[in-house]
Amino acid sequence: MEEARPYTSSTERFQSVDGIEANEMRVRNVPDVPEDVDFVMEHLNDPNYNLSRPPSFVSVEKTEEKKGGKQWLSSDVDAESHLDSDRYSTSRAESRNSTAIDFDDESPYPEVRASVSSVDDPLMPVNTFRMWFLGIIFVLLSSGLNQIFSMRYPSVYLTGIVAQLVCLPLGRGLAAVLPTTRFNTFGYVWSLNPGPFSIKEHVCITVMANVVVGGAYSTEVVLTARVFYGMNTPMSFQLLLALGSQILGFSLGGLLRQFVVWPSSMIWPGALVNSALFNTLHKNYGKRDRGHMTRERFFCIAMACSFIWYWVPGYLFTALSMFNWVCWIAPNNVVVNALFGTNTGLGMSVLTFDWSMIAFIGSPLVTPWWSQMNTGVAFILMFWIFAPILYFTNVWNAAYFPISAIISFDNTGNMYQASQIITNGIFDPVKYAAYSPVFISTTQALACGIAFAAFPSVFVHTFLWFRKDIVRRFRNTLKDERDVHARLMQYYPEVPMWWYAIVGAIAFAFFCISIEIFPTQLPIWAAVVGILLSFILAIPLSMLQAITNQQVPTQVMYELIAGYMIPGRPIANVCFKTIAFITCNQAINFAGDLKLGHYMKVPPRMMFSVQVVAAVIACIWVTVIQDWMLNNIEDICTPGQKQGFICPGSTTFATASVIWGAVGPRRLFSPGAPYSGLLWFFPIGILAPIPFYLAARKWPLSIWRYINVPVFFAGLGAMPPASGINYISWVLWGFIFNYVIRRFHFRWWMRYNYILSAALDAGVALSTIVIFFALGLAKTGGIQLNWWGNTVWMNTADANGMPFKPLPASGFVGPSTWS
């Protein structure tokens, strides 16, 4: 590092610009201590910010503008981006302290500059008939079809990107055919067709679809109660539970604005992909770069290639998807299949040629490389080193079961049957003693331990790194933000807090009524505890996702807490998990969509309205659909259902209710219980962030500032059912694009990286839909290709879930008595 020079203001770095003398400009006071130190420490908690060249270390060079021969100053940030620009850009630190340049004219983050337009048209139509019409149509289609498909195997999942692509031609079609007649309603002039279909209308429609693609989490509670516990669930209970649990998070999302929406450091990588795609589809970039393919053409070509290629691993040669090639060589070798398998193994085969498998835990082109590095190291350490050691030494009697599985087992090696230990929806200790204790696979046990570590590490990490920011932002408003996007958004009125308060109060009342009119056995005080937990977790979890693009799984912790608070009540346990998890999750998703609206300059009140309306409609719609299916489809949610409606996800949900709500964590994790050793992960999660924080403070420009312990643990939340081919392929793609290409071909990365990610996702989504409806409905006469390339990966010990050890001579695993 070169020697620190005394800090100079932007006006003192040059003598004149376009004939203006330096002494004619505003001069700010020069401190007697270099501000480089303050700059570095201020941004130390932001791994996405480049601290290797802070502004006071960088000489500002004059560059000639090609047009007119004028001279302009290029900042460090713009020099790094290699993009021609005629506007001056400053870092956040300079913009706060400078009197010569009061605001940032561009984002200091190249990811944001590559994806987000820094201009706005406040008069662009957004609250239009066609926006609401198409938005509601896509809400009904997306939520309804996904609710049906979620109960079937094999299935397909309609993502928000499908709506994002399909609604554009529909919107432009409506703009072409709808009448342009103006109406005057109580002084408000409006029209069915106010002009060309705008990008802001497109954003609102897509947000409405994104809000509802996951349906309503409460439907899992209803299905579990009806199918697995034989309880009657009146429609009033179903609707109140859905509306109460699903809508409450929006009120919490309003509190997150000043922490994760307005600050420029909260970049939300997922929102950047959508923003880049919106701007590409609407040709927001406008100009054709000489010597470069336009973004629009690049997107179309990449999406077409992705669509065509997915037919190979998705239908023609499925072994390329579940690429456990080592197992093909030794299909009956249990050790080889446990290590290299991709179904019930650890996936040491490394590679897959299926983008849906590579992006199973999120697009590797979106997640920052430093975040992927944390997850990759954690995966190798936990699942490729510790897991085999534990498995082959038969810790927890795990060698009698597959090394990786999402189901729990009884002592005969079969799937644990919840109905065997339940009487009238309550845990029956007599039946439990006569049946079997619960056993889980090695990877599932480690996943529980990792969840135990992730939970406290979030609090410790947030306190160490962000405590000052959080305290300061409690007092901040949008006007305190200096970047260009915050300034542009000041034109639009913000959503008043009383809007959020009313929505929250109504939703809370609905939820309390639902758990009282139906025998859920969940007391209201326990529901309040769950809501308070979600409120406490919302800020740190949303900040982590905004910075790292990683979600921290919290369901296990909610199940654990409920298991101790209200033991022996499985329905109460899942209701507690629902209100605690979905409140926080909805708040984070709401904040992420608000950030997308922030980037796309959509009025905040419009974003609030479309999200609440979409969520309310979807809650009612998916509840009615599921109720109809449960009443009219024969043998639904049974393994032999003729049309494939076996409810795989709901079965896992119900199994968790038995483990955590019925059997309870006391019998599994308390001192003296079989899995009590996993409790050591709690102190590990508490202590692990501290040494890395201290090291980063001592060596601020070292690798230590990139070590993020919550991401280290939480990034493994997809294990199981994910395996090594998902994680390692994801990391390899991230290394190629977000490290190699970003470092050595930065201009290409700026122009195409997020567009490529959106194109690959869109191509796979469309191809999956076509294959499923045209060829994949085997139960109804679909076409199956039965050849070696589609069966070799299934004829292995990995696919058959063969354990390392056979059952003991006694015929059962574990103790002879239990209680």
PDB file of C-alpha atoms in Angstrom, residues 528-616:
ATOM      1  CA  VAL A 528     -47.267 -13.374  20.807  1.00  0.00           C
ATOM      2  CA  VAL A 529     -43.900 -14.924  21.683  1.00  0.00           C
ATOM      3  CA  GLY A 530     -43.570 -16.166  18.083  1.00  0.00           C
ATOM      4  CA  ILE A 531     -44.408 -12.737  16.677  1.00  0.00           C
ATOM      5  CA  LEU A 532     -41.920 -11.037  18.988  1.00  0.00           C
ATOM      6  CA  LEU A 533     -39.217 -13.481  17.883  1.00  0.00           C
ATOM      7  CA  SER A 534     -39.906 -12.657  14.247  1.00  0.00           C
ATOM      8  CA  PHE A 535     -39.747  -8.930  15.022  1.00  0.00           C
ATOM      9  CA  ILE A 536     -36.391  -9.362  16.755  1.00  0.00           C
ATOM     10  CA  LEU A 537     -34.937 -11.436  13.909  1.00  0.00           C
ATOM     11  CA  ALA A 538     -36.299  -9.359  11.043  1.00  0.00           C
ATOM     12  CA  ILE A 539     -33.593  -6.666  10.999  1.00  0.00           C
ATOM     13  CA  PRO A 540     -30.504  -8.926  11.167  1.00  0.00           C
ATOM     14  CA  LEU A 541     -31.930 -11.514   8.763  1.00  0.00           C
ATOM     15  CA  SER A 542     -33.011  -8.914   6.209  1.00  0.00           C
ATOM     16  CA  MET A 543     -29.629  -7.159   6.407  1.00  0.00           C
ATOM     17  CA  LEU A 544     -27.841 -10.448   5.769  1.00  0.00           C
ATOM     18  CA  GLN A 545     -30.026 -11.237   2.779  1.00  0.00           C
ATOM     19  CA  ALA A 546     -29.679  -7.719   1.395  1.00  0.00           C
ATOM     20  CA  ILE A 547     -25.883  -7.947   1.528  1.00  0.00           C
ATOM     21  CA  THR A 548     -25.197 -11.640   0.861  1.00  0.00           C
ATOM     22  CA  ASN A 549     -28.280 -12.917  -1.011  1.00  0.00           C
ATOM     23  CA  GLN A 550     -28.428 -15.733   1.561  1.00  0.00           C
ATOM     24  CA  GLN A 551     -31.436 -16.672   3.670  1.00  0.00           C
ATOM     25  CA  VAL A 552     -30.984 -17.955   7.204  1.00  0.00           C
ATOM     26  CA  PRO A 553     -33.283 -20.953   7.838  1.00  0.00           C
ATOM     27  CA  THR A 554     -35.098 -20.470  11.136  1.00  0.00           C
ATOM     28  CA  GLN A 555     -37.842 -23.104  11.034  1.00  0.00           C
ATOM     29  CA  VAL A 556     -35.847 -25.588  13.125  1.00  0.00           C
ATOM     30  CA  MET A 557     -35.308 -23.020  15.875  1.00  0.00           C
ATOM     31  CA  TYR A 558     -38.999 -22.129  15.984  1.00  0.00           C
ATOM     32  CA  GLU A 559     -39.883 -25.825  16.183  1.00  0.00           C
ATOM     33  CA  LEU A 560     -37.326 -26.294  18.958  1.00  0.00           C
ATOM     34  CA  ILE A 561     -38.660 -23.354  20.989  1.00  0.00           C
ATOM     35  CA  ALA A 562     -42.258 -24.457  20.577  1.00  0.00           C
ATOM     36  CA  GLY A 563     -41.304 -28.028  21.433  1.00  0.00           C
ATOM     37  CA  TYR A 564     -40.095 -26.885  24.862  1.00  0.00           C
ATOM     38  CA  MET A 565     -42.809 -24.247  25.448  1.00  0.00           C
ATOM     39  CA  ILE A 566     -45.824 -26.380  24.486  1.00  0.00           C
ATOM     40  CA  PRO A 567     -44.661 -30.043  24.443  1.00  0.00           C
ATOM     41  CA  GLY A 568     -46.766 -32.865  23.086  1.00  0.00           C
ATOM     42  CA  ARG A 569     -48.941 -30.653  20.852  1.00  0.00           C
ATOM     43  CA  PRO A 570     -48.027 -31.151  17.185  1.00  0.00           C
ATOM     44  CA  ILE A 571     -50.696 -28.832  15.737  1.00  0.00           C
ATOM     45  CA  ALA A 572     -49.775 -26.091  18.183  1.00  0.00           C
ATOM     46  CA  ASN A 573     -46.134 -26.554  17.213  1.00  0.00           C
ATOM     47  CA  VAL A 574     -46.759 -26.046  13.491  1.00  0.00           C
ATOM     48  CA  CYS A 575     -49.061 -23.077  14.174  1.00  0.00           C
ATOM     49  CA  PHE A 576     -46.319 -21.453  16.251  1.00  0.00           C
ATOM     50  CA  LYS A 577     -43.761 -22.128  13.514  1.00  0.00           C
ATOM     51  CA  THR A 578     -46.146 -20.698  10.920  1.00  0.00           C
ATOM     52  CA  ILE A 579     -46.778 -17.383  12.650  1.00  0.00           C
ATOM     53  CA  ALA A 580     -43.136 -16.935  13.697  1.00  0.00           C
ATOM     54  CA  PHE A 581     -41.518 -17.976  10.428  1.00  0.00           C
ATOM     55  CA  ILE A 582     -43.902 -16.535   7.881  1.00  0.00           C
ATOM     56  CA  THR A 583     -44.173 -13.156   9.637  1.00  0.00           C
ATOM     57  CA  CYS A 584     -40.432 -12.638   9.413  1.00  0.00           C
ATOM     58  CA  ASN A 585     -40.177 -14.209   5.966  1.00  0.00           C
ATOM     59  CA  GLN A 586     -42.960 -12.059   4.524  1.00  0.00           C
ATOM     60  CA  ALA A 587     -41.393  -8.952   6.032  1.00  0.00           C
ATOM     61  CA  ILE A 588     -38.049  -9.728   4.378  1.00  0.00           C
ATOM     62  CA  ASN A 589     -39.677 -10.500   1.022  1.00  0.00           C
ATOM     63  CA  PHE A 590     -41.738  -7.319   1.305  1.00  0.00           C
ATOM     64  CA  ALA A 591     -38.578  -5.307   1.969  1.00  0.00           C
ATOM     65  CA  GLY A 592     -36.862  -6.958  -0.998  1.00  0.00           C
ATOM     66  CA  ASP A 593     -39.740  -5.975  -3.267  1.00  0.00           C
ATOM     67  CA  LEU A 594     -39.664  -2.456  -1.849  1.00  0.00           C
ATOM     68  CA  LYS A 595     -35.991  -2.312  -2.816  1.00  0.00           C
ATOM     69  CA  LEU A 596     -36.907  -3.428  -6.332  1.00  0.00           C
ATOM     70  CA  GLY A 597     -39.497  -0.634  -6.410  1.00  0.00           C
ATOM     71  CA  HIS A 598     -36.811   1.718  -5.061  1.00  0.00           C
ATOM     72  CA  TYR A 599     -34.516   0.778  -7.938  1.00  0.00           C
ATOM     73  CA  MET A 600     -37.304   1.009 -10.541  1.00  0.00           C
ATOM     74  CA  LYS A 601     -38.721   4.261  -9.069  1.00  0.00           C
ATOM     75  CA  VAL A 602     -42.191   2.848  -8.401  1.00  0.00           C
ATOM     76  CA  PRO A 603     -44.182   4.940  -5.905  1.00  0.00           C
ATOM     77  CA  PRO A 604     -43.965   3.273  -2.461  1.00  0.00           C
ATOM     78  CA  ARG A 605     -47.704   3.531  -1.855  1.00  0.00           C
ATOM     79  CA  MET A 606     -48.285   1.692  -5.094  1.00  0.00           C
ATOM     80  CA  MET A 607     -45.903  -1.071  -4.063  1.00  0.00           C
ATOM     81  CA  PHE A 608     -47.678  -1.401  -0.718  1.00  0.00           C
ATOM     82  CA  SER A 609     -51.084  -1.604  -2.375  1.00  0.00           C
ATOM     83  CA  VAL A 610     -50.221  -4.211  -4.995  1.00  0.00           C
ATOM     84  CA  GLN A 611     -48.515  -6.479  -2.464  1.00  0.00           C
ATOM     85  CA  VAL A 612     -51.307  -6.411   0.104  1.00  0.00           C
ATOM     86  CA  VAL A 613     -54.028  -6.885  -2.518  1.00  0.00           C
ATOM     87  CA  ALA A 614     -52.123  -9.765  -4.135  1.00  0.00           C
ATOM     88  CA  ALA A 615     -51.526 -11.490  -0.800  1.00  0.00           C
ATOM     89  CA  VAL A 616     -55.174 -11.213   0.278  1.00  0.00           C
TER      90      VAL A 616
END
